[in-house]
PDB file of C-alpha atoms in Angstrom:
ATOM      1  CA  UNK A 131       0.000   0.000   0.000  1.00 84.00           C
ATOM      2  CA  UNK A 132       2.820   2.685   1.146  1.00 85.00           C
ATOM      3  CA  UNK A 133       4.741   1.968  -2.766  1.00 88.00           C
ATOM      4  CA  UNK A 134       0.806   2.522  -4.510  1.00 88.00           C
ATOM      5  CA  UNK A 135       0.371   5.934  -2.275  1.00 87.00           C
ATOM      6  CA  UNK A 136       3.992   7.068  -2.895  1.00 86.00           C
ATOM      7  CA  UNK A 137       3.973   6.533  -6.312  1.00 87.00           C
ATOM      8  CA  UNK A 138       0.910   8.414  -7.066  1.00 85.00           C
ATOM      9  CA  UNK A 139       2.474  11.504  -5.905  1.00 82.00           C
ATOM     10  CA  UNK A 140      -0.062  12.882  -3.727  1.00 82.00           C
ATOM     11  CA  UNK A 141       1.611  13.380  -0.580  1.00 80.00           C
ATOM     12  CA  UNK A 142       3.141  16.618  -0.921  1.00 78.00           C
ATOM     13  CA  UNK A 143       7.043  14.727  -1.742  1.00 79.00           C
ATOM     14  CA  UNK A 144       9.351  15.754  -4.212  1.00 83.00           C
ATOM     15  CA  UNK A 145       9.855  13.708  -7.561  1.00 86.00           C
ATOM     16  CA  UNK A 146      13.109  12.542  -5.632  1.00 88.00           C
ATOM     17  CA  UNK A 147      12.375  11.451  -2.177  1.00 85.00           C
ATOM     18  CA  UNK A 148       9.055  10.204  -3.761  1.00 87.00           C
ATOM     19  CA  UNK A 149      12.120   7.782  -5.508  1.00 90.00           C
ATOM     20  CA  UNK A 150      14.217   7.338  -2.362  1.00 89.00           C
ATOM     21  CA  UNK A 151      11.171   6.074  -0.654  1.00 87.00           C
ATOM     22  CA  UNK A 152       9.606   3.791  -3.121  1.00 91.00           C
ATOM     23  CA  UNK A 153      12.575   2.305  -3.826  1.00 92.00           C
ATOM     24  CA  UNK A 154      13.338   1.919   0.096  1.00 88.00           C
ATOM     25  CA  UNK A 155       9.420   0.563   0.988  1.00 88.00           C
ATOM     26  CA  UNK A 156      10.247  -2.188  -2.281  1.00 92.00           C
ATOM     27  CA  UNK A 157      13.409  -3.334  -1.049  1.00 92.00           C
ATOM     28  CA  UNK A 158      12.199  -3.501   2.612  1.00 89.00           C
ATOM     29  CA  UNK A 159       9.394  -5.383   1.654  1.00 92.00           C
ATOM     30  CA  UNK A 160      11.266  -8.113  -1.066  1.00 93.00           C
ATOM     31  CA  UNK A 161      13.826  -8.665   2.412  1.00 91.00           C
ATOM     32  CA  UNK A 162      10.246  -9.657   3.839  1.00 90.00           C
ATOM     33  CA  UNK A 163       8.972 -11.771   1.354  1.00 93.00           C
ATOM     34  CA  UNK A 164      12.538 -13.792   0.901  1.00 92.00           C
ATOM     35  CA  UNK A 165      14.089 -13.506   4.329  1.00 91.00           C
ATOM     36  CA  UNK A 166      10.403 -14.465   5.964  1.00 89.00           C
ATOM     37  CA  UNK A 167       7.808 -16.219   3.694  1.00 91.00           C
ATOM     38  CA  UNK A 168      10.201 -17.856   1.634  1.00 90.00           C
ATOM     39  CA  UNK A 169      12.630 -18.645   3.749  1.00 90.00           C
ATOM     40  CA  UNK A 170      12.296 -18.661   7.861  1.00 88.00           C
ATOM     41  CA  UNK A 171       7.959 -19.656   7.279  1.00 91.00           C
ATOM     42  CA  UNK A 172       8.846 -22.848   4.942  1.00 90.00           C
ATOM     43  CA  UNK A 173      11.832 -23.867   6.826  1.00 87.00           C
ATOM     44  CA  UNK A 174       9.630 -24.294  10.062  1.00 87.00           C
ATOM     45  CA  UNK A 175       6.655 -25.115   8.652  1.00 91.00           C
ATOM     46  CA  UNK A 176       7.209 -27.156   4.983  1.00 89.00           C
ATOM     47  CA  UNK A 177      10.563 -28.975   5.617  1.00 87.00           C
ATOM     48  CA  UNK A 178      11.212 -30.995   2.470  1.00 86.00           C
ATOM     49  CA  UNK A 179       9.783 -28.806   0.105  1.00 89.00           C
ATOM     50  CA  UNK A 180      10.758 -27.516  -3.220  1.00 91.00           C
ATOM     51  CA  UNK A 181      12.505 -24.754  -1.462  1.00 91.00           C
ATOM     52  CA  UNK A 182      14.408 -26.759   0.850  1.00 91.00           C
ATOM     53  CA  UNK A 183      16.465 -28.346  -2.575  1.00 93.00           C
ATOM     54  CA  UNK A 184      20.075 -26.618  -2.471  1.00 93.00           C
ATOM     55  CA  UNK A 185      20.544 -25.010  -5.579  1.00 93.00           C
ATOM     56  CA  UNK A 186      17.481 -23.072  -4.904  1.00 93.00           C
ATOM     57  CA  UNK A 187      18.064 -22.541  -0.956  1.00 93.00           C
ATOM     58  CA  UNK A 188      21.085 -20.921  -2.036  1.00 94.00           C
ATOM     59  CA  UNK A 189      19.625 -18.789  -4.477  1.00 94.00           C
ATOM     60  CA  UNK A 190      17.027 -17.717  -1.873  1.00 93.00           C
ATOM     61  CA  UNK A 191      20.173 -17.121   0.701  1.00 93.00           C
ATOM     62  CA  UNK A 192      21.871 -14.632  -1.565  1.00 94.00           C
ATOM     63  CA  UNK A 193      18.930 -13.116  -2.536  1.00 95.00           C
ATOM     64  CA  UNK A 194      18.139 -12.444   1.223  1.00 93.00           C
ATOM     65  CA  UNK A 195      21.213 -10.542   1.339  1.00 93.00           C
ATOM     66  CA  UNK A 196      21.164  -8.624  -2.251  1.00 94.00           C
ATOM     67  CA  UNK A 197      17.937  -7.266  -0.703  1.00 93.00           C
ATOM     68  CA  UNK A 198      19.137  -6.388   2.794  1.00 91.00           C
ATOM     69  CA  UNK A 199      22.293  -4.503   1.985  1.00 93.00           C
ATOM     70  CA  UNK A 200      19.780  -2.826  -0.582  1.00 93.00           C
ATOM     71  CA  UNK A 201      17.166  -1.715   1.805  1.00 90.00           C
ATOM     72  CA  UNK A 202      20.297  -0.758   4.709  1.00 90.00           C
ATOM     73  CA  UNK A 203      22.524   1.450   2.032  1.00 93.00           C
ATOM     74  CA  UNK A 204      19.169   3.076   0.557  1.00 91.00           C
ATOM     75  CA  UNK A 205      18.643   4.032   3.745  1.00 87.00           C
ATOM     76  CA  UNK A 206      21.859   6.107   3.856  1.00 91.00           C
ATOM     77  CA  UNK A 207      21.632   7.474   0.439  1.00 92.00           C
ATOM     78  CA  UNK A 208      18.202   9.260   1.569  1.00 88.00           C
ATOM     79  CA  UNK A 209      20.030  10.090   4.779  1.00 88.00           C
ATOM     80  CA  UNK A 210      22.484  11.794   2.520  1.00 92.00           C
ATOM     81  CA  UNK A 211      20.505  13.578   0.216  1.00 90.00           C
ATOM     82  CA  UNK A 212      18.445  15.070   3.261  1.00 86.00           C
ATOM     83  CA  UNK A 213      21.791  16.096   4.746  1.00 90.00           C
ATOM     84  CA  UNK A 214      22.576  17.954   1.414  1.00 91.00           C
ATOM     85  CA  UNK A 215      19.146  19.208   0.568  1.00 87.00           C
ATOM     86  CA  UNK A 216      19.087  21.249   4.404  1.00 85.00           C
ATOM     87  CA  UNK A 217      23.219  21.687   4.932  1.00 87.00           C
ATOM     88  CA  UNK A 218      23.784  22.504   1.421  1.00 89.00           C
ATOM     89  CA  UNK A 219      21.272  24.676  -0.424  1.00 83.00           C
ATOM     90  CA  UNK A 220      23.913  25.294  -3.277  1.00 88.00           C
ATOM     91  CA  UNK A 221      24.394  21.978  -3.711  1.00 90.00           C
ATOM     92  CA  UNK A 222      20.825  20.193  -3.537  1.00 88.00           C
ATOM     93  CA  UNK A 223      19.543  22.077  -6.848  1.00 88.00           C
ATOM     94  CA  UNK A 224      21.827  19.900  -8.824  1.00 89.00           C
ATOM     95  CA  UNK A 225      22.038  17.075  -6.307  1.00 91.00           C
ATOM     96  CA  UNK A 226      18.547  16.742  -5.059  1.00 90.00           C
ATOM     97  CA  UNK A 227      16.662  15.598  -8.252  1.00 92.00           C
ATOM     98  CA  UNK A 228      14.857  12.614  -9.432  1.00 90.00           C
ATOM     99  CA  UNK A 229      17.512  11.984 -12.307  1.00 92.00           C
ATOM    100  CA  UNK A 230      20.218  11.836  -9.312  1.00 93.00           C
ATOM    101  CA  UNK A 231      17.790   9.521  -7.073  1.00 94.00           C
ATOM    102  CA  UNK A 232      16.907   7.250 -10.527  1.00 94.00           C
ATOM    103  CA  UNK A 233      21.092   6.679 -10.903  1.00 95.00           C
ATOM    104  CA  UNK A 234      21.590   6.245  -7.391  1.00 95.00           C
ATOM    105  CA  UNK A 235      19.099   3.421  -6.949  1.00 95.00           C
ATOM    106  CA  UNK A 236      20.005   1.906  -9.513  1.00 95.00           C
ATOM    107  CA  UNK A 237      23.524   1.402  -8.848  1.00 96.00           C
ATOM    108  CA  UNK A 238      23.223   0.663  -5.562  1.00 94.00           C
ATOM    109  CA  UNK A 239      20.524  -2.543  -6.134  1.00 94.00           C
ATOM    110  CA  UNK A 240      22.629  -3.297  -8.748  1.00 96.00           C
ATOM    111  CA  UNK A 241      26.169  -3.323  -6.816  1.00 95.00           C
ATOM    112  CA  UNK A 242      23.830  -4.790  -3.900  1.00 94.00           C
ATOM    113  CA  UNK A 243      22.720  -8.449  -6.268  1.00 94.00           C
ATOM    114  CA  UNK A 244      26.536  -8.446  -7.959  1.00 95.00           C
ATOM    115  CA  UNK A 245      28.226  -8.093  -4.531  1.00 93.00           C
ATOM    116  CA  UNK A 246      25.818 -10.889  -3.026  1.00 94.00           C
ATOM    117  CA  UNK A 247      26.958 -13.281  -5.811  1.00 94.00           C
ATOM    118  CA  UNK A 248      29.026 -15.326  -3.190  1.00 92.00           C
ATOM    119  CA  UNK A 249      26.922 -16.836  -0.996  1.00 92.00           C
ATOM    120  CA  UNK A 250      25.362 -19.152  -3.869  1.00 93.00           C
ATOM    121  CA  UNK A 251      28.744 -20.631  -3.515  1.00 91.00           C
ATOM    122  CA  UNK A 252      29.623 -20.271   0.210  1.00 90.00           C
ATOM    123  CA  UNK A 253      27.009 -23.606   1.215  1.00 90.00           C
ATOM    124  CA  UNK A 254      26.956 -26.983   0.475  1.00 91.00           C
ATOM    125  CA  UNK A 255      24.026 -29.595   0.688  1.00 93.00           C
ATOM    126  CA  UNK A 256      23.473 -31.044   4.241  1.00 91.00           C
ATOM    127  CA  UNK A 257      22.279 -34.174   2.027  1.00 90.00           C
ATOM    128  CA  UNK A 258      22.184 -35.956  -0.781  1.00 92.00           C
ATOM    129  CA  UNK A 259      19.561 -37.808  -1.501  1.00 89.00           C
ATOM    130  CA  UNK A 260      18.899 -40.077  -4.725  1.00 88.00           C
ATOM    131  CA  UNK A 261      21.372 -37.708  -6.294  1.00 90.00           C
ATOM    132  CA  UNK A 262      19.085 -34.617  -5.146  1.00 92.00           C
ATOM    133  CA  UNK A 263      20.976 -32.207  -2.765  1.00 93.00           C
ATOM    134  CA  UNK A 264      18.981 -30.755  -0.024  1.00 92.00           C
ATOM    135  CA  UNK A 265      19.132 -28.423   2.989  1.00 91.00           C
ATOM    136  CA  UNK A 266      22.104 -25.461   3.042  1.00 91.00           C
ATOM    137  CA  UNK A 267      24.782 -25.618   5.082  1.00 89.00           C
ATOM    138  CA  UNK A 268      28.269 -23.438   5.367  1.00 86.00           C
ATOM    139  CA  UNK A 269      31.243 -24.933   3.414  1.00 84.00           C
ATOM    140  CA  UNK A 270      33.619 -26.084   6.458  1.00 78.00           C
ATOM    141  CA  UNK A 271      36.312 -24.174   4.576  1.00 76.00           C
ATOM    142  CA  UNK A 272      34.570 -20.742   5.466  1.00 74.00           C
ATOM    143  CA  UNK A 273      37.151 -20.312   8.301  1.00 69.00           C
ATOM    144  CA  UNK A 274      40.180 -21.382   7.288  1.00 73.00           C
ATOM    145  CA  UNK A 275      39.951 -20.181   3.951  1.00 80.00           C
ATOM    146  CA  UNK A 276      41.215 -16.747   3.878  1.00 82.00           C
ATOM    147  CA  UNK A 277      39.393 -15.246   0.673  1.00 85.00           C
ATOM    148  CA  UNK A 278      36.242 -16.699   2.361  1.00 84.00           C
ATOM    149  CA  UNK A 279      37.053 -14.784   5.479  1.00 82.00           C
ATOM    150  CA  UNK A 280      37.821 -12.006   4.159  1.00 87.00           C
ATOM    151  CA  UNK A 281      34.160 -11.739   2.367  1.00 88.00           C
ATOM    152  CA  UNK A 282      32.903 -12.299   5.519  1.00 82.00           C
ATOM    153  CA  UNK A 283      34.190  -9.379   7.361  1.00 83.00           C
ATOM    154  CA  UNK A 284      33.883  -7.592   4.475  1.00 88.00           C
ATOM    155  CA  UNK A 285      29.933  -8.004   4.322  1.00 87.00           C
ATOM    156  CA  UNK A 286      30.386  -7.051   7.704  1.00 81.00           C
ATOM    157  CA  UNK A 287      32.045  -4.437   7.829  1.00 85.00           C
ATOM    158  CA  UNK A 288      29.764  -2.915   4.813  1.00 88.00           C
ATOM    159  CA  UNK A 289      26.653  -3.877   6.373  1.00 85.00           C
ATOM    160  CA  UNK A 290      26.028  -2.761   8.900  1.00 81.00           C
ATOM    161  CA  UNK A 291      29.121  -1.377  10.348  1.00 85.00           C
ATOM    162  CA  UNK A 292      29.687   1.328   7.778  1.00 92.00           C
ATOM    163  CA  UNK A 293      26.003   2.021   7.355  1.00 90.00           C
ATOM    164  CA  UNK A 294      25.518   2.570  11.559  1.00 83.00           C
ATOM    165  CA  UNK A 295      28.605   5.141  11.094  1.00 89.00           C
ATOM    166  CA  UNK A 296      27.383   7.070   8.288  1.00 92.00           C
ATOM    167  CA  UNK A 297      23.546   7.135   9.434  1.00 87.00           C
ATOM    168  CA  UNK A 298      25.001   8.441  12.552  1.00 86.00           C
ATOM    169  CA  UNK A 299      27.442  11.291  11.170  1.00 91.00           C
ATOM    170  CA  UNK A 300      24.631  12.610   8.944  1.00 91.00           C
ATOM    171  CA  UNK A 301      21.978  13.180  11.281  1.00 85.00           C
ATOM    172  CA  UNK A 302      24.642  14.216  13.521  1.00 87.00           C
ATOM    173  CA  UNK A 303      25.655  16.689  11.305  1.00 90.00           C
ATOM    174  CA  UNK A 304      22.068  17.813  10.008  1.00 86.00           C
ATOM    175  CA  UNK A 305      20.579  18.591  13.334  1.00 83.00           C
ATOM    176  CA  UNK A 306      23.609  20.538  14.091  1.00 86.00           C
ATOM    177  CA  UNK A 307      22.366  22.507  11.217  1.00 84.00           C
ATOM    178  CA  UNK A 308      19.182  22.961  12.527  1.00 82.00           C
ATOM    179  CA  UNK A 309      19.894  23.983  15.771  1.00 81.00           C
ATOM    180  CA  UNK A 310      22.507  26.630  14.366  1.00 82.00           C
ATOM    181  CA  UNK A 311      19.621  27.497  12.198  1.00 77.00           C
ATOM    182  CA  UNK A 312      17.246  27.811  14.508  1.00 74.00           C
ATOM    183  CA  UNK A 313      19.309  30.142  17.354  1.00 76.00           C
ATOM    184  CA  UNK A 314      19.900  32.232  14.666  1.00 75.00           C
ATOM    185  CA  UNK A 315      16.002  32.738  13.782  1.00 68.00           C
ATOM    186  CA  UNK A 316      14.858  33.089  17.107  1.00 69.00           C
ATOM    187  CA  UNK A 317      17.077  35.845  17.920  1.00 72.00           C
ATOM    188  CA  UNK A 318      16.257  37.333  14.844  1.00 70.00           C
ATOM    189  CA  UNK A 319      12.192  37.246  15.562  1.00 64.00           C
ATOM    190  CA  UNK A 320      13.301  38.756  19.577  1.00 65.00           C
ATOM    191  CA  UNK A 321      14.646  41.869  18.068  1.00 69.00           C
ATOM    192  CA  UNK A 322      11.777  42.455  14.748  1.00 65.00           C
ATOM    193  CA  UNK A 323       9.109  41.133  17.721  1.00 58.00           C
ATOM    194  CA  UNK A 324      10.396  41.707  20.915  1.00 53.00           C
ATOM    195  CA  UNK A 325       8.200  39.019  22.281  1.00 52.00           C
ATOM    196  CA  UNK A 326       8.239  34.965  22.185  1.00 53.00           C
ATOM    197  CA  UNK A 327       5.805  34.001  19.703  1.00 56.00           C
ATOM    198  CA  UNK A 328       4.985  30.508  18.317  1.00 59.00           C
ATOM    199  CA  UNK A 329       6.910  29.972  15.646  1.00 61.00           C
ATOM    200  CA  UNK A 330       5.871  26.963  13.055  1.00 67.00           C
ATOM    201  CA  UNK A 331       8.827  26.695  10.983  1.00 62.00           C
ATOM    202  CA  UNK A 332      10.841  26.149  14.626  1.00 64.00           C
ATOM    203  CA  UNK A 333       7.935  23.950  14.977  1.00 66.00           C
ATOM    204  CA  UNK A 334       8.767  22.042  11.603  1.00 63.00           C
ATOM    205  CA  UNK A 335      12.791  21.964  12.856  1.00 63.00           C
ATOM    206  CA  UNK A 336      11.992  20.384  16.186  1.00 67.00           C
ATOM    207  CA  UNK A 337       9.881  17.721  14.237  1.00 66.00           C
ATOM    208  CA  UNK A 338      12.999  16.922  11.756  1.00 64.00           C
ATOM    209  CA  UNK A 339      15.079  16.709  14.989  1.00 69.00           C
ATOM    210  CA  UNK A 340      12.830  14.200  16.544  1.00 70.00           C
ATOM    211  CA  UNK A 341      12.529  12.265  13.393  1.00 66.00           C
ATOM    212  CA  UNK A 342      15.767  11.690  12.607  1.00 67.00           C
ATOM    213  CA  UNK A 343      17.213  11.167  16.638  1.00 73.00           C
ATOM    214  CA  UNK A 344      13.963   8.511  16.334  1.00 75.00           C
ATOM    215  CA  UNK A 345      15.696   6.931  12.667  1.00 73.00           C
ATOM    216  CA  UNK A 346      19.294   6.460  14.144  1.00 75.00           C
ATOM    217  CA  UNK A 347      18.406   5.150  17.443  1.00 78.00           C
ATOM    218  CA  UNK A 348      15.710   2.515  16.231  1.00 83.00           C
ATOM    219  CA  UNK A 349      18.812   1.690  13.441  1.00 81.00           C
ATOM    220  CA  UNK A 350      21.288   1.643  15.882  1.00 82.00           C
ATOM    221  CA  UNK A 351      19.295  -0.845  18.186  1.00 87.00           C
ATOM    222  CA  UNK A 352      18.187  -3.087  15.900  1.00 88.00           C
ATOM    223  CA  UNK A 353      21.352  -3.980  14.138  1.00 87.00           C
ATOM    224  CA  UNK A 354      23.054  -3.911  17.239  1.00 87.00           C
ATOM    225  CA  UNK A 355      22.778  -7.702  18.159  1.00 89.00           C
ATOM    226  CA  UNK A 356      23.540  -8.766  14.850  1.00 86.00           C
ATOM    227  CA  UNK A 357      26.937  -6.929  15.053  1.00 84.00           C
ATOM    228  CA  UNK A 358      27.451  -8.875  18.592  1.00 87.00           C
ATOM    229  CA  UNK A 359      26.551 -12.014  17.369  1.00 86.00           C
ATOM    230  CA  UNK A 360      29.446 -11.495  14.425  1.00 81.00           C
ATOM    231  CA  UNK A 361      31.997 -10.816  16.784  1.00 83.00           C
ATOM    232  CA  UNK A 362      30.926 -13.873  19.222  1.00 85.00           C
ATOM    233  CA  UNK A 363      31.262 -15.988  16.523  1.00 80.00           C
ATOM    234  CA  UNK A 364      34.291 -14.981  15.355  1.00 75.00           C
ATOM    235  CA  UNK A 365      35.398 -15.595  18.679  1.00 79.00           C
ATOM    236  CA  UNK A 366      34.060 -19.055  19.193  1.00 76.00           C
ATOM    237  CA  UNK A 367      35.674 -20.341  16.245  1.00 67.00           C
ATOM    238  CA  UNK A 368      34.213 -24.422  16.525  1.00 70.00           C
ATOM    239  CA  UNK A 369      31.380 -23.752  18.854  1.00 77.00           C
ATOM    240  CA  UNK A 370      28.684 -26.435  18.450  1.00 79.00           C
ATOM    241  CA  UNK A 371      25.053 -25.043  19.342  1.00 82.00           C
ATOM    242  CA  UNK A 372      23.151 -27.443  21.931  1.00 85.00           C
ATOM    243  CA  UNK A 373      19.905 -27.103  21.065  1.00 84.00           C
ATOM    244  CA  UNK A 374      17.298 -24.133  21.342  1.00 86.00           C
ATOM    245  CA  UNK A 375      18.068 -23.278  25.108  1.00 90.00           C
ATOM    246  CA  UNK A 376      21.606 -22.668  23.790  1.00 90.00           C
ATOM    247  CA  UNK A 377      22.700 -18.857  24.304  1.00 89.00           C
ATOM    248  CA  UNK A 378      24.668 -18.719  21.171  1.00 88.00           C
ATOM    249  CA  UNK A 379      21.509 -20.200  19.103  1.00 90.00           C
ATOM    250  CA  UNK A 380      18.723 -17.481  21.335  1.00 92.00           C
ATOM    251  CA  UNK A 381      21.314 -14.307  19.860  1.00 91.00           C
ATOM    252  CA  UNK A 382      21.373 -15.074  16.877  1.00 90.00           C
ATOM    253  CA  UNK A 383      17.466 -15.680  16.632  1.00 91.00           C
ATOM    254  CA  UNK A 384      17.256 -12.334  18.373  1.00 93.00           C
ATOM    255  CA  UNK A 385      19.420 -10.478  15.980  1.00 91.00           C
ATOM    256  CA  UNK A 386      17.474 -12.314  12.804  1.00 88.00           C
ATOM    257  CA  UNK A 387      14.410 -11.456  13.899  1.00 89.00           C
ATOM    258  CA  UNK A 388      15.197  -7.708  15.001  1.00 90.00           C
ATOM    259  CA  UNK A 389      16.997  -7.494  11.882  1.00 86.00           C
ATOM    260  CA  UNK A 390      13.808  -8.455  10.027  1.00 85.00           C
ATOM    261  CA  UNK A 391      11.909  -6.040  11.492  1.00 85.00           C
ATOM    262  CA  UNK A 392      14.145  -3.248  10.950  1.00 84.00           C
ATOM    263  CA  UNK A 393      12.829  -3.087   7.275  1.00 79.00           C
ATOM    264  CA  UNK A 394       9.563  -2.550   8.816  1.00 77.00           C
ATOM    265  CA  UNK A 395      10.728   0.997  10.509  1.00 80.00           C
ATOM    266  CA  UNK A 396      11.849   2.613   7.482  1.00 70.00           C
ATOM    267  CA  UNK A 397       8.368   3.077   5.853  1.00 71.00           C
ATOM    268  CA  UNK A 398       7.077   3.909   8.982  1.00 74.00           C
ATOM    269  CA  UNK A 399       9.169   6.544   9.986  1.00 73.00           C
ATOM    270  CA  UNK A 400       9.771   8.098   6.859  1.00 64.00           C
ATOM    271  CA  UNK A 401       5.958   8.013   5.300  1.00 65.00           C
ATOM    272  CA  UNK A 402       3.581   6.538   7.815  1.00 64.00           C
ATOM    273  CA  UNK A 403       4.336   9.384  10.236  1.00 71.00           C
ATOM    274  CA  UNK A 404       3.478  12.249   7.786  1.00 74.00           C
ATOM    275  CA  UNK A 405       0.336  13.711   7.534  1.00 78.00           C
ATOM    276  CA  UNK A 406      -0.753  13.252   4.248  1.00 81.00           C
ATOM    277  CA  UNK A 407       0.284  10.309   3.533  1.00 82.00           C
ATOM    278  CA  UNK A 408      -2.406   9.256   6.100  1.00 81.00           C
ATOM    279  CA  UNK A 409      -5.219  11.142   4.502  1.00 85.00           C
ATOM    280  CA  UNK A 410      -4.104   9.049   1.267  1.00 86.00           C
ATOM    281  CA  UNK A 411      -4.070   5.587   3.376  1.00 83.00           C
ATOM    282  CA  UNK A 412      -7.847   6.393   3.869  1.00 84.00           C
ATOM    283  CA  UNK A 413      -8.493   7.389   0.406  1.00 84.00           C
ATOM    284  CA  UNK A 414      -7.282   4.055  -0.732  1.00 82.00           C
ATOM    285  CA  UNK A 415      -8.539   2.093   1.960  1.00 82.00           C
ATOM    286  CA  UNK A 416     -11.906   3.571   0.928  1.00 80.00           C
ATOM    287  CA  UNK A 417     -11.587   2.728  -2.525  1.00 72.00           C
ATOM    288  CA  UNK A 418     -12.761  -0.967  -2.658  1.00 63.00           C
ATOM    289  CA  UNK A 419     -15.702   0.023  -0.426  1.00 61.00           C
ATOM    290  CA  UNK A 420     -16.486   2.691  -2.889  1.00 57.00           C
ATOM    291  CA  UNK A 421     -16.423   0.573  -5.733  1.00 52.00           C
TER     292      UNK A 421
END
């Protein structure tokens, strides 16, 4: 529903975070359908399946990836062009456009599938069964094998590592802005006013603050027990899980499923909590009733 009501333009946006965000809600929601219902649901619930055959586990393994290091690095390209398009006026009339946002997406679901290439080959079938490999499993040689190692920290490292640092220096950065911003305009209303009045563009500032404190720290948290879980394991080089009461196997549940539901947030924050777009969620939630 949020990529119909973006895409029909009707929420006040511009052409390019119309883009940003569309792209974004899409990429949040195929880390959904692959990471969840075709993956985690059929595991638990359909073992045996057609999905469960490794050729196409694997596919479904690197496609959970291509689509999460998608939906995190969109997430600081729109951090970055609303970083330019308040620190740098000069700069967002040739930055800020729909032709820069159309380029940037692209590339960056593009470099997301091609860099995500590797996991197809990074498991092995658990069995083999009348010549039909099932089940996924890492090669053995993921360890010890030092181009295979140094993928992994690399996908690390990339996501979400990089990501957390560059969320967290643009926001930093843009409500510095505002605040500087905003001093500046109050004094300037004391002196043409000489009184405290309510001001709704210091209103509008406060809101931007809140919203993007609110971004960062949900971010921050909810990628912050799959970066613990890396380093544990990296640690316990050789540690054999022992069953679902294990605290190895309960972190690494925990930081799946919170980051699963960090592509949940995104829409939210960025388009659920505006007002128009909620006057358009009623307009098409009327529709069908209408017809």
């Amino acid at each position: 529903m949020a990529i119909v009501i973006l895409s029909r333009g009707n929420c006040g946006l511009s052409r390019c975070i119309s883009w940003y965000l569309v792209s974004m809600t899409a990429t949040d929601l195929l880390v959904i359908i692959t990471a969840v219902i075709l993956n985690r649901i059929p595991a638990i619930y359909f073992p045996g399946s057609f999905l469960s055959i490794t050729p196409v586990c694997s596919f479904s393994i690197a496609t959970i990836y291509a689509a999460r290091v998608s939906s995190v690095w969109l997430t600081v390209t729109f951090t970055f062009d609303r970083y330019v398009a308040i620190c740098w006026q000069k700069l967002k009339a040739k930055y800020c456009t729909q032709r820069t946002a159309g380029i940037v997406v692209s590339v960056l679901c593009t470099l997301g599938c091609v860099t995500n290439v590797p996991w197809y080959f990074l498991h092995e079938p658990m069995y083999v069964i009348d010549n039909v490999p099932w089940y996924c499993k890492q090669k053995d040689d993921r360890y010890s094998f030092s181009l295979w190692r140094i993928f992994d920290w690399t996908d690390r490292v990339l996501t979400p590592c990089l990501p957390f640092l560059l969320i967290l220096l643009f926001n930093t950065l843009t409500v510095r802005h505002i605040l500087a911003a905003s001093r500046a305009r109050r004094r300037l209303r004391s002196c043409t006013t000489g009184e405290r009045q309510s001001d709704p563009e210091m209103e509008s500032r406060r809101k931007s603050i809140l919203l993007l404190f609110t971004i960062s720290g949900c971010f921050i948290l909810l990628w912050t027990p799959s970066i613990v879980h890396f380093f544990v394991r990296r640690f316990q080089v050789g540690y054999k899980i022992n069953g679902y009461n294990d605290p190895r196997f309960i972190l690494m549940e925990i930081a799946n499923m919170l980051q699963m539901f960090s592509c949940c947030t995104n829409t939210f924050f960025y388009a659920v909590t505006q007002s128009k777009f909620q006057k358009e969620l009623k307009v098409l939630m009327k529709l069908p009733r209408d017809i």
